[in-house]
Coordinates of C-alpha atoms in Angstrom, one line a residue:
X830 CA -23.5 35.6 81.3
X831 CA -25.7 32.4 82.8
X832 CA -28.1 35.3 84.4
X833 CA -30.4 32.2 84.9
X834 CA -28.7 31.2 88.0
X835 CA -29.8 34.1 90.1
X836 CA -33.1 32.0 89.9
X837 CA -32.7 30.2 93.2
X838 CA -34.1 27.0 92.0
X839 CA -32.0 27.0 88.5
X840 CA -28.6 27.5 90.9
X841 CA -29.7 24.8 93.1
X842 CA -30.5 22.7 90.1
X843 CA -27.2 23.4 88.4
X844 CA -25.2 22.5 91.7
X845 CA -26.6 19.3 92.0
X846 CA -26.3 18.1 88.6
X847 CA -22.3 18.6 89.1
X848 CA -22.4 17.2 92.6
X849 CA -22.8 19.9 94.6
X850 CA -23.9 19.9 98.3
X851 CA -27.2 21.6 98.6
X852 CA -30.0 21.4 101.8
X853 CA -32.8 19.4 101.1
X854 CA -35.4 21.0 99.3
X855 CA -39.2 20.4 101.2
X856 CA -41.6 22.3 98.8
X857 CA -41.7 24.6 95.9
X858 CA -44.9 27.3 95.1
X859 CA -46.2 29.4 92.4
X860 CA -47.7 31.9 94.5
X861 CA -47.6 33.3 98.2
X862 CA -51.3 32.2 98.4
X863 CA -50.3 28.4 98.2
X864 CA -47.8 28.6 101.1
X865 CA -48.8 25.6 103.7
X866 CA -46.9 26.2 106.8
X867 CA -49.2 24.0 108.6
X868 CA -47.8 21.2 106.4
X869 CA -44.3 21.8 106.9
X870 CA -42.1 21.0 109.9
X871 CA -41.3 22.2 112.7
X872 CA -38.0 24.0 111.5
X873 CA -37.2 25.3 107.9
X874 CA -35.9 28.0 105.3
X875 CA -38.6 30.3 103.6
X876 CA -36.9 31.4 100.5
X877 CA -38.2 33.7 97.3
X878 CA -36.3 32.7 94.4
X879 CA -36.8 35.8 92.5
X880 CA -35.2 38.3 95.3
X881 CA -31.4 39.0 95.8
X882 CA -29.3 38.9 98.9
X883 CA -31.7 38.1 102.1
X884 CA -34.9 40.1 101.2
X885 CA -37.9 37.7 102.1
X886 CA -35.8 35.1 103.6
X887 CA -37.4 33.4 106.8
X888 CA -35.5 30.9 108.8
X889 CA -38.5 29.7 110.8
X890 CA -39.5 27.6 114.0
X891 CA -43.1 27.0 114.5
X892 CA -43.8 28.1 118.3
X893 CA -46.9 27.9 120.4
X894 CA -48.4 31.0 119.0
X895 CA -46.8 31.3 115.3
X896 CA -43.4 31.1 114.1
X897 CA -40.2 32.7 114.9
X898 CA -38.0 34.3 112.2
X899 CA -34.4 33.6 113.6
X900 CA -32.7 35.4 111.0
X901 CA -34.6 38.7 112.1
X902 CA -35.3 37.9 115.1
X903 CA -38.7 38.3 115.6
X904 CA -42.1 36.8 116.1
X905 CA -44.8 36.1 113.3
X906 CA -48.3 34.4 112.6
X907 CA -49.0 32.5 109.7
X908 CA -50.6 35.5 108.4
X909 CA -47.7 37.9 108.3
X910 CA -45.6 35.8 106.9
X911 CA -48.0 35.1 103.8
X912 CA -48.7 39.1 104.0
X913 CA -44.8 40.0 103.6
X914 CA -44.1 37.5 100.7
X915 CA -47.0 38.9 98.8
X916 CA -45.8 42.1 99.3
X917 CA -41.9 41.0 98.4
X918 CA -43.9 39.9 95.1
X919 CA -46.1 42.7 94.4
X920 CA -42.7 45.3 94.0
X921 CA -41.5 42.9 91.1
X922 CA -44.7 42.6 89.0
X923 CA -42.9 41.4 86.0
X924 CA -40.8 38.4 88.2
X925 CA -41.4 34.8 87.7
X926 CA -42.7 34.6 91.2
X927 CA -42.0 31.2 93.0
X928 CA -41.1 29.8 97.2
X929 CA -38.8 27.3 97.6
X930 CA -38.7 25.6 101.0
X931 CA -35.3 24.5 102.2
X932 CA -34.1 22.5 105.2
X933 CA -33.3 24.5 108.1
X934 CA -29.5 23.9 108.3
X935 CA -27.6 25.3 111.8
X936 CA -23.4 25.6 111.8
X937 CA -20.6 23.5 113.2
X938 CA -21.4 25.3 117.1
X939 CA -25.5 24.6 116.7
X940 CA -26.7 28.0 115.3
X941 CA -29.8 28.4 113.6
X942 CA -28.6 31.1 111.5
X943 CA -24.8 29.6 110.3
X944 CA -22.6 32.1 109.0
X945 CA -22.7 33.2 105.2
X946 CA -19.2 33.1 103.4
X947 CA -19.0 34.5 99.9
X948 CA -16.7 33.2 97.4
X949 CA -15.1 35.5 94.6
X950 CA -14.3 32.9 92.2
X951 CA -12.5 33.8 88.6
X952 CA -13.0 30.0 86.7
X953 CA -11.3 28.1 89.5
X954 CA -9.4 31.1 91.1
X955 CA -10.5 32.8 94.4
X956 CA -9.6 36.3 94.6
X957 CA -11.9 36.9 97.7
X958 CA -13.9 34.9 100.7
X959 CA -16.2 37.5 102.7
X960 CA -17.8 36.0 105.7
X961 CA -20.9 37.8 107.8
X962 CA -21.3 36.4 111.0
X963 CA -25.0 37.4 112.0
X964 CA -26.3 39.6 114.7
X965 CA -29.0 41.6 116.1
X966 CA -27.0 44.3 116.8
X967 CA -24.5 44.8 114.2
X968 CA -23.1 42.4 111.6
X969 CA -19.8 41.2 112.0
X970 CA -17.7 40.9 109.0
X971 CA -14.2 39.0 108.4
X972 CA -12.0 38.8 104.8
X973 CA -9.5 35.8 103.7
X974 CA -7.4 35.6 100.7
X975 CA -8.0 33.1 98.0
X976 CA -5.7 30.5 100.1
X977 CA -8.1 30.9 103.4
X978 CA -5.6 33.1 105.1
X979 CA -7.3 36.1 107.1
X980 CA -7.0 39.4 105.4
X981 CA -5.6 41.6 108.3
X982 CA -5.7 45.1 106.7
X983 CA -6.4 47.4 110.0
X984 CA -5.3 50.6 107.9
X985 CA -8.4 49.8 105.3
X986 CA -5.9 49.4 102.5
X987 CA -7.9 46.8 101.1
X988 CA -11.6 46.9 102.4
X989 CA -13.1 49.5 104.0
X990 CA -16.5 49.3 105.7
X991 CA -19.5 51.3 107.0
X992 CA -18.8 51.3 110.5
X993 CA -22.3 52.2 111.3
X994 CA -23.6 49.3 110.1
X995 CA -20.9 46.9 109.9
X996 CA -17.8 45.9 112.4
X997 CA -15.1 44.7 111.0
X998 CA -13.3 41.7 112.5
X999 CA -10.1 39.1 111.8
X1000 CA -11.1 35.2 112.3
X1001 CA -9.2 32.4 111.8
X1002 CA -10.5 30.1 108.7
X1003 CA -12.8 27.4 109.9
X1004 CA -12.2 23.8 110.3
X1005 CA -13.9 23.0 107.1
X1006 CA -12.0 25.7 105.3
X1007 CA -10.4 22.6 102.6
X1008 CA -13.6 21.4 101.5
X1009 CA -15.3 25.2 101.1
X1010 CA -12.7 26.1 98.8
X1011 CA -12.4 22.8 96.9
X1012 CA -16.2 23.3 96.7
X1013 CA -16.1 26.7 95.6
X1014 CA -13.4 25.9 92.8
X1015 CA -15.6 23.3 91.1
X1016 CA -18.3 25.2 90.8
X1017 CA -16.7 28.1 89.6
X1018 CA -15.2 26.1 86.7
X1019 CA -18.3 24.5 85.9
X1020 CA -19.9 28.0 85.4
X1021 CA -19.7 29.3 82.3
X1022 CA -18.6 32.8 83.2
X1023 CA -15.3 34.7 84.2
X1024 CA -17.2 35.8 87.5
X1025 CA -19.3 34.4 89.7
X1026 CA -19.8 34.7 93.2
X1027 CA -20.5 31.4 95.0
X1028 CA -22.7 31.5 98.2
X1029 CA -22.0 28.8 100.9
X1030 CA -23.1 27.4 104.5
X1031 CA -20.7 25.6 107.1
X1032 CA -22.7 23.3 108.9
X1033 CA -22.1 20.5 111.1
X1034 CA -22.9 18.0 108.2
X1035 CA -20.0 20.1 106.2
X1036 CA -20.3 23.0 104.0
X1037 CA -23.7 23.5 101.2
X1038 CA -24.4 25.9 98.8
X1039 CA -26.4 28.6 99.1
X1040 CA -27.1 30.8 96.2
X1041 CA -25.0 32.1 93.2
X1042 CA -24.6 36.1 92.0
X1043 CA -23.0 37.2 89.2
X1044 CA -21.9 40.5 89.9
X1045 CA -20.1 41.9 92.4
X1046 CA -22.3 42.7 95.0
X1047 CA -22.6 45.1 97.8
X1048 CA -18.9 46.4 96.8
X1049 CA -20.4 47.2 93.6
X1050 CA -22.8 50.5 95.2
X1051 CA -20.1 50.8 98.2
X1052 CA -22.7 51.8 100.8
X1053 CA -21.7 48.8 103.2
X1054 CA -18.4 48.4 102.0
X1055 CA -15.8 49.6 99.0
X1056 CA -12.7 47.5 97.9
X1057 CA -9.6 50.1 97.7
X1058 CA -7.0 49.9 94.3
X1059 CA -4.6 47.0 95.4
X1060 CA -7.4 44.8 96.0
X1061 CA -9.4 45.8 93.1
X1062 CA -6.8 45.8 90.8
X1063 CA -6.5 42.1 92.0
X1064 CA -9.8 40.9 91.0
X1065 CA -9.7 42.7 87.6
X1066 CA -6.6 40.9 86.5
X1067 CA -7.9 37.6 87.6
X1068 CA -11.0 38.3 85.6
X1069 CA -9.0 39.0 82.7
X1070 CA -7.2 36.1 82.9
X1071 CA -10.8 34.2 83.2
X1072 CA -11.9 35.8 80.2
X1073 CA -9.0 34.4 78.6
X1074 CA -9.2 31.2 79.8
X1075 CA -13.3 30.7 78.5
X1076 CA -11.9 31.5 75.4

């Protein structure tokens, strides 16, 4: 298993040497200590590359009076934000610890925050597309087959989700749906894996890549949401046949 490319510079790195789409990459540091807001722009991504999922991810805007975090929608000094990624750092003692600073990218409607769609991908095959549509309140999440098409599954044969946490919604695929999955595809043969879970961004220049994981995610501890037999049963088999197909 490539476990390198949880490492968010590596997967960045990796995508772009086969062509990838990636946001523009503004700084790289070694340490929390060297962050330099004040020489950064106005907008941008704050992103630990040794962290999973979204812990110690800032999408900032520099206001009068410090920054605003639009993906947590709240208010911070310079100071905090320095504070929190030491902190983010100090739980993983033995991590390579390193910032990368990304472009702030905004979706096809003007969004700071554009919507994240995960990509189950089996060497070329996509058995799954999970896409979490932000919000202060409660996430809203939506499901597609491997063609696009909208899983509508209102019995929770399929997927079933913490409702507390979580509200499940059907959405039609979006305009750039084509390119997504013909992204998704290539990079998922061009990983050296049977599994690999492919991060991407729509945006209005058209979709980027956002990170890589090679395990199944939150389905894996089923506290946000579980995958039901049919569906699972699904995934293995296409695994299988990945497994095959690498060798």
């Amino acid at each position: 298993m490539p476990s390198y490319l949880h490492d968010k510079i590596k997967g960045r790195e990796f995508v772009e040497r086969i062509g990838g789409p990636v946001p523009k990459l503004l700084a790289t540091y070694t340490s929390a200590d060297d962050i330099r807001l004040d020489e950064l722009p106005d907008t941008f991504v704050l992103k630990p590359t040794f962290s999973s999922s979204s812990f110690g991810v800032m999408v900032l805007e520099r206001k009068e009076e410090g920054y605003h975090d639009h993906l947590r929608h709240r208010d911070l000094t310079a100071e905090q934000i320095v504070a929190e990624q030491t902190e983010l750092s100090e739980k993983t003692p033995r991590a390579k610890h390193e910032w990368i600073v990304e472009e702030r990218i905004v979706d096809p409607q003007g969004n700071p925050v554009p919507d994240d769609y995960k990509f189950f991908t089996f060497q070329g095959e996509i058995g799954l597309i999970h896409r979490t549509i932000r919000d202060p309140k409660k996430n809203k999440h939506a499901f597609f087959d491997g063609n696009f098409e909208p899983i509508v599954d209102p019995e929770d044969r399929l997927i079933e989700v913490n409702t507390k946490i979580i509200e499940r919604i059907v959405e039609p695929r979006p305009d750039n749906w084509k390119s997504m999955l013909n992204i998704a595809k290539r990079i998922s043969v061009a990983v050296p894996s049977p599994f690999v879970r492919v991060d991407m961004y729509d945006t209005l220049n058209g979709p980027v890549f956002g990170e890589f994981t090679l395990v199944p995610g939150t389905f894996y501890y089923e506290d946000r949401e579980k995958m039901h037999a049919p569906l699972s049963y699904r995934m293995g088999y296409l695994w299988e046949q990945a497994e095959n197909q690498l060798r």
